[in-house]
């Protein structure tokens, strides 16, 4: 049994408006499975496929109070492209953000609801990822996170150091997943989290049990009777285990 990363779940005060921003930012199409839910995926995409990690925006009245522990890095291909992307995103409603990054070659921004993201330096070696180059998760111990997530998913571990751990789909397509060491301490539930999905034919309960043996814990966020399972990784980052498919 195994899981794979299929989407990013982002809470939003206005899922439709924020979904419109991210659809324009990524060049993706918008759909909805119901009120308060906006789904984004590439044009012509057949879900699920590792060529893209989709974005689900879910309405939530709770305000954003701290820097998100999960964010995306957007890919660029040249200095001119990086500048053009930054300008275009500002025109869409993004703003510069200071998270203590200092003098770095990438640009840190925030979407219209304050969710941080980066526009990468075009010298970054990530290639052929699509518009999202990397999904980044802040952590205290990248090596421990690599041990858990490397067994939780069937993605390939590309790198692990005291600074970061990097995984990518075993098919060598789509964005990277990076666990980045930061000094920040997790204090609230993550407004942005990862959604994993087992493969067709696998058993949801058995997969949840397997993840718990690896170090995950069951989490109650008041989700009531839902078809998915809410868990947290060894550092307390919430994630959802969706139904197999």
mmCIF file of N, CA and C in Angstrom, residues 160-239:
data_model
loop_
_atom_site.group_PDB
_atom_site.id
_atom_site.type_symbol
_atom_site.label_atom_id
_atom_site.label_comp_id
_atom_site.label_asym_id
_atom_site.label_seq_id
_atom_site.Cartn_x
_atom_site.Cartn_y
_atom_site.Cartn_z
ATOM 1 N N UNK A 160 18.192 14.607 1.199
ATOM 2 C CA UNK A 160 17.898 14.831 2.610
ATOM 3 C C UNK A 160 19.158 15.321 3.303
ATOM 4 N N UNK A 161 19.054 16.457 3.978
ATOM 5 C CA UNK A 161 20.148 17.054 4.758
ATOM 6 C C UNK A 161 19.539 17.599 6.043
ATOM 7 N N UNK A 162 20.371 18.218 6.866
ATOM 8 C CA UNK A 162 19.848 18.872 8.063
ATOM 9 C C UNK A 162 19.015 20.099 7.710
ATOM 10 N N UNK A 163 19.165 20.594 6.468
ATOM 11 C CA UNK A 163 18.462 21.807 6.036
ATOM 12 C C UNK A 163 17.128 21.497 5.369
ATOM 13 N N UNK A 164 17.090 20.475 4.538
ATOM 14 C CA UNK A 164 15.832 20.175 3.861
ATOM 15 C C UNK A 164 15.797 18.733 3.363
ATOM 16 N N UNK A 165 14.589 18.292 3.035
ATOM 17 C CA UNK A 165 14.361 16.990 2.408
ATOM 18 C C UNK A 165 13.465 17.227 1.208
ATOM 19 N N UNK A 166 13.771 16.582 0.087
ATOM 20 C CA UNK A 166 13.056 16.830 -1.164
ATOM 21 C C UNK A 166 12.581 15.508 -1.761
ATOM 22 N N UNK A 167 11.303 15.448 -2.103
ATOM 23 C CA UNK A 167 10.718 14.283 -2.748
ATOM 24 C C UNK A 167 10.041 14.717 -4.040
ATOM 25 N N UNK A 168 9.821 13.725 -4.930
ATOM 26 C CA UNK A 168 9.060 13.977 -6.150
ATOM 27 C C UNK A 168 8.418 12.669 -6.599
ATOM 28 N N UNK A 169 7.350 12.778 -7.344
ATOM 29 C CA UNK A 169 6.694 11.579 -7.862
ATOM 30 C C UNK A 169 7.716 10.640 -8.500
ATOM 31 N N UNK A 170 7.538 9.365 -8.272
ATOM 32 C CA UNK A 170 8.447 8.371 -8.839
ATOM 33 C C UNK A 170 8.434 8.400 -10.365
ATOM 34 N N UNK A 171 7.415 8.997 -10.957
ATOM 35 C CA UNK A 171 7.346 9.104 -12.414
ATOM 36 C C UNK A 171 8.172 10.270 -12.951
ATOM 37 N N UNK A 172 8.771 11.042 -12.047
ATOM 38 C CA UNK A 172 9.650 12.126 -12.469
ATOM 39 C C UNK A 172 8.937 13.287 -13.121
ATOM 40 N N UNK A 173 7.680 13.521 -12.734
ATOM 41 C CA UNK A 173 6.900 14.630 -13.288
ATOM 42 C C UNK A 173 6.269 15.413 -12.149
ATOM 43 N N UNK A 174 5.793 16.609 -12.473
ATOM 44 C CA UNK A 174 5.089 17.408 -11.487
ATOM 45 C C UNK A 174 6.018 18.113 -10.517
ATOM 46 N N UNK A 175 5.433 18.764 -9.508
ATOM 47 C CA UNK A 175 6.227 19.556 -8.573
ATOM 48 C C UNK A 175 7.002 18.692 -7.591
ATOM 49 N N UNK A 176 7.974 19.300 -6.959
ATOM 50 C CA UNK A 176 8.702 18.673 -5.858
ATOM 51 C C UNK A 176 7.965 18.967 -4.549
ATOM 52 N N UNK A 177 8.224 18.158 -3.540
ATOM 53 C CA UNK A 177 7.728 18.378 -2.191
ATOM 54 C C UNK A 177 8.938 18.536 -1.295
ATOM 55 N N UNK A 178 9.056 19.698 -0.659
ATOM 56 C CA UNK A 178 10.235 19.996 0.155
ATOM 57 C C UNK A 178 9.842 20.248 1.615
ATOM 58 N N UNK A 179 10.550 19.593 2.510
ATOM 59 C CA UNK A 179 10.419 19.867 3.941
ATOM 60 C C UNK A 179 11.621 20.704 4.346
ATOM 61 N N UNK A 180 11.350 21.956 4.692
ATOM 62 C CA UNK A 180 12.388 22.961 4.891
ATOM 63 C C UNK A 180 12.519 23.307 6.365
ATOM 64 N N UNK A 181 13.731 23.205 6.874
ATOM 65 C CA UNK A 181 13.962 23.506 8.289
ATOM 66 C C UNK A 181 13.787 24.998 8.551
ATOM 67 N N UNK A 182 12.963 25.322 9.520
ATOM 68 C CA UNK A 182 12.728 26.706 9.911
ATOM 69 C C UNK A 182 12.695 26.777 11.440
ATOM 70 N N UNK A 183 12.970 27.956 12.012
ATOM 71 C CA UNK A 183 12.932 28.099 13.474
ATOM 72 C C UNK A 183 11.525 28.297 14.017
ATOM 73 N N UNK A 184 10.554 28.529 13.127
ATOM 74 C CA UNK A 184 9.192 28.819 13.578
ATOM 75 C C UNK A 184 8.572 27.588 14.244
ATOM 76 N N UNK A 185 7.839 27.831 15.291
ATOM 77 C CA UNK A 185 7.145 26.764 16.015
ATOM 78 C C UNK A 185 5.682 26.732 15.588
ATOM 79 N N UNK A 186 5.163 25.555 15.332
ATOM 80 C CA UNK A 186 3.752 25.424 14.955
ATOM 81 C C UNK A 186 2.879 25.756 16.167
ATOM 82 N N UNK A 187 1.934 26.695 15.973
ATOM 83 C CA UNK A 187 1.099 27.140 17.095
ATOM 84 C C UNK A 187 -0.391 26.956 16.839
ATOM 85 N N UNK A 188 -0.800 26.900 15.579
ATOM 86 C CA UNK A 188 -2.222 26.748 15.245
ATOM 87 C C UNK A 188 -2.348 25.698 14.147
ATOM 88 N N UNK A 189 -3.600 25.243 13.907
ATOM 89 C CA UNK A 189 -3.792 24.292 12.813
ATOM 90 C C UNK A 189 -3.467 24.971 11.487
ATOM 91 N N UNK A 190 -2.994 24.183 10.532
ATOM 92 C CA UNK A 190 -2.523 24.716 9.247
ATOM 93 C C UNK A 190 -3.703 25.070 8.333
ATOM 94 N N UNK A 191 -3.786 26.338 7.947
ATOM 95 C CA UNK A 191 -4.828 26.744 6.985
ATOM 96 C C UNK A 191 -4.558 26.168 5.601
ATOM 97 N N UNK A 192 -3.323 25.808 5.337
ATOM 98 C CA UNK A 192 -2.959 25.141 4.078
ATOM 99 C C UNK A 192 -2.383 23.781 4.445
ATOM 100 N N UNK A 193 -2.935 22.720 3.871
ATOM 101 C CA UNK A 193 -2.423 21.386 4.195
ATOM 102 C C UNK A 193 -2.423 20.498 2.962
ATOM 103 N N UNK A 194 -1.808 19.343 3.101
ATOM 104 C CA UNK A 194 -1.692 18.390 2.007
ATOM 105 C C UNK A 194 -2.835 17.377 2.049
ATOM 106 N N UNK A 195 -3.293 16.970 0.875
ATOM 107 C CA UNK A 195 -4.265 15.886 0.744
ATOM 108 C C UNK A 195 -3.602 14.727 0.016
ATOM 109 N N UNK A 196 -3.638 13.560 0.627
ATOM 110 C CA UNK A 196 -3.077 12.346 0.038
ATOM 111 C C UNK A 196 -4.206 11.417 -0.378
ATOM 112 N N UNK A 197 -3.932 10.567 -1.379
ATOM 113 C CA UNK A 197 -4.943 9.608 -1.815
ATOM 114 C C UNK A 197 -4.297 8.241 -2.039
ATOM 115 N N UNK A 198 -4.836 7.195 -1.429
ATOM 116 C CA UNK A 198 -4.359 5.840 -1.743
ATOM 117 C C UNK A 198 -4.753 5.457 -3.165
ATOM 118 N N UNK A 199 -4.212 4.372 -3.638
ATOM 119 C CA UNK A 199 -4.487 3.912 -4.994
ATOM 120 C C UNK A 199 -5.795 3.112 -5.063
ATOM 121 N N UNK A 200 -6.396 3.018 -6.250
ATOM 122 C CA UNK A 200 -7.627 2.232 -6.391
ATOM 123 C C UNK A 200 -7.430 0.802 -5.875
ATOM 124 N N UNK A 201 -8.411 0.327 -5.145
ATOM 125 C CA UNK A 201 -8.338 -1.030 -4.619
ATOM 126 C C UNK A 201 -7.744 -1.115 -3.227
ATOM 127 N N UNK A 202 -7.054 -0.054 -2.782
ATOM 128 C CA UNK A 202 -6.515 -0.056 -1.420
ATOM 129 C C UNK A 202 -7.638 0.249 -0.425
ATOM 130 N N UNK A 203 -7.393 -0.094 0.818
ATOM 131 C CA UNK A 203 -8.383 0.084 1.870
ATOM 132 C C UNK A 203 -8.034 1.319 2.706
ATOM 133 N N UNK A 204 -8.982 2.249 2.828
ATOM 134 C CA UNK A 204 -8.721 3.508 3.531
ATOM 135 C C UNK A 204 -8.337 3.265 4.987
ATOM 136 N N UNK A 205 -9.086 2.432 5.679
ATOM 137 C CA UNK A 205 -8.813 2.186 7.090
ATOM 138 C C UNK A 205 -7.447 1.530 7.277
ATOM 139 N N UNK A 206 -7.118 0.580 6.409
ATOM 140 C CA UNK A 206 -5.827 -0.094 6.513
ATOM 141 C C UNK A 206 -4.682 0.870 6.234
ATOM 142 N N UNK A 207 -4.878 1.767 5.278
ATOM 143 C CA UNK A 207 -3.824 2.744 4.965
ATOM 144 C C UNK A 207 -3.661 3.736 6.109
ATOM 145 N N UNK A 208 -4.769 4.161 6.715
ATOM 146 C CA UNK A 208 -4.683 5.055 7.866
ATOM 147 C C UNK A 208 -3.941 4.378 9.015
ATOM 148 N N UNK A 209 -4.213 3.094 9.217
ATOM 149 C CA UNK A 209 -3.522 2.351 10.276
ATOM 150 C C UNK A 209 -2.033 2.252 9.979
ATOM 151 N N UNK A 210 -1.688 2.033 8.706
ATOM 152 C CA UNK A 210 -0.272 1.950 8.330
ATOM 153 C C UNK A 210 0.433 3.270 8.616
ATOM 154 N N UNK A 211 -0.217 4.385 8.278
ATOM 155 C CA UNK A 211 0.394 5.692 8.522
ATOM 156 C C UNK A 211 0.563 5.952 10.018
ATOM 157 N N UNK A 212 -0.374 5.479 10.816
ATOM 158 C CA UNK A 212 -0.226 5.655 12.268
ATOM 159 C C UNK A 212 0.958 4.852 12.803
ATOM 160 N N UNK A 213 1.206 3.686 12.242
ATOM 161 C CA UNK A 213 2.368 2.908 12.691
ATOM 162 C C UNK A 213 3.671 3.602 12.313
ATOM 163 N N UNK A 214 3.627 4.458 11.267
ATOM 164 C CA UNK A 214 4.819 5.205 10.850
ATOM 165 C C UNK A 214 5.051 6.446 11.704
ATOM 166 N N UNK A 215 4.034 6.839 12.482
ATOM 167 C CA UNK A 215 4.201 8.008 13.327
ATOM 168 C C UNK A 215 3.116 9.058 13.196
ATOM 169 N N UNK A 216 2.125 8.831 12.310
ATOM 170 C CA UNK A 216 1.015 9.772 12.191
ATOM 171 C C UNK A 216 0.075 9.616 13.380
ATOM 172 N N UNK A 217 -0.696 10.652 13.651
ATOM 173 C CA UNK A 217 -1.691 10.606 14.711
ATOM 174 C C UNK A 217 -3.042 11.048 14.166
ATOM 175 N N UNK A 218 -4.120 10.496 14.741
ATOM 176 C CA UNK A 218 -5.468 10.886 14.342
ATOM 177 C C UNK A 218 -5.775 12.271 14.908
ATOM 178 N N UNK A 219 -6.477 13.086 14.119
ATOM 179 C CA UNK A 219 -6.782 14.464 14.504
ATOM 180 C C UNK A 219 -8.281 14.705 14.385
ATOM 181 N N UNK A 220 -8.847 15.393 15.361
ATOM 182 C CA UNK A 220 -10.255 15.782 15.300
ATOM 183 C C UNK A 220 -10.339 17.295 15.159
ATOM 184 N N UNK A 221 -10.713 17.737 13.963
ATOM 185 C CA UNK A 221 -10.894 19.168 13.701
ATOM 186 C C UNK A 221 -12.377 19.514 13.603
ATOM 187 N N UNK A 222 -13.200 18.629 14.157
ATOM 188 C CA UNK A 222 -14.640 18.828 14.052
ATOM 189 C C UNK A 222 -15.184 18.461 12.701
ATOM 190 N N UNK A 223 -14.506 17.500 12.025
ATOM 191 C CA UNK A 223 -14.905 17.154 10.661
ATOM 192 C C UNK A 223 -16.169 16.314 10.578
ATOM 193 N N UNK A 224 -16.624 15.773 11.715
ATOM 194 C CA UNK A 224 -17.865 15.005 11.776
ATOM 195 C C UNK A 224 -17.825 13.805 10.826
ATOM 196 N N UNK A 225 -18.948 13.519 10.161
ATOM 197 C CA UNK A 225 -19.051 12.319 9.329
ATOM 198 C C UNK A 225 -18.617 12.631 7.897
ATOM 199 N N UNK A 226 -17.350 12.404 7.605
ATOM 200 C CA UNK A 226 -16.807 12.688 6.273
ATOM 201 C C UNK A 226 -16.121 11.435 5.743
ATOM 202 N N UNK A 227 -15.980 11.305 4.427
ATOM 203 C CA UNK A 227 -15.390 10.088 3.861
ATOM 204 C C UNK A 227 -13.872 10.034 3.925
ATOM 205 N N UNK A 228 -13.226 11.110 4.360
ATOM 206 C CA UNK A 228 -11.771 11.117 4.456
ATOM 207 C C UNK A 228 -11.349 11.022 5.922
ATOM 208 N N UNK A 229 -10.052 10.792 6.117
ATOM 209 C CA UNK A 229 -9.491 10.670 7.458
ATOM 210 C C UNK A 229 -8.488 11.790 7.679
ATOM 211 N N UNK A 230 -8.593 12.484 8.810
ATOM 212 C CA UNK A 230 -7.675 13.573 9.129
ATOM 213 C C UNK A 230 -6.588 13.037 10.059
ATOM 214 N N UNK A 231 -5.344 13.249 9.668
ATOM 215 C CA UNK A 231 -4.187 12.790 10.429
ATOM 216 C C UNK A 231 -3.199 13.945 10.569
ATOM 217 N N UNK A 232 -2.190 13.746 11.382
ATOM 218 C CA UNK A 232 -1.088 14.711 11.487
ATOM 219 C C UNK A 232 0.218 13.945 11.396
ATOM 220 N N UNK A 233 1.210 14.552 10.753
ATOM 221 C CA UNK A 233 2.519 13.908 10.651
ATOM 222 C C UNK A 233 3.254 14.033 11.985
ATOM 223 N N UNK A 234 4.463 13.491 12.109
ATOM 224 C CA UNK A 234 5.154 13.511 13.402
ATOM 225 C C UNK A 234 5.428 14.895 13.975
ATOM 226 N N UNK A 235 5.362 15.947 13.160
ATOM 227 C CA UNK A 235 5.544 17.309 13.684
ATOM 228 C C UNK A 235 4.216 18.049 13.862
ATOM 229 N N UNK A 236 3.111 17.315 13.709
ATOM 230 C CA UNK A 236 1.807 17.901 13.963
ATOM 231 C C UNK A 236 1.150 18.573 12.779
ATOM 232 N N UNK A 237 1.746 18.472 11.584
ATOM 233 C CA UNK A 237 1.136 19.067 10.398
ATOM 234 C C UNK A 237 -0.047 18.224 9.949
ATOM 235 N N UNK A 238 -1.226 18.832 9.942
ATOM 236 C CA UNK A 238 -2.424 18.101 9.555
ATOM 237 C C UNK A 238 -2.384 17.757 8.057
ATOM 238 N N UNK A 239 -2.939 16.598 7.724
ATOM 239 C CA UNK A 239 -3.147 16.241 6.320
ATOM 240 C C UNK A 239 -4.370 15.344 6.252
#
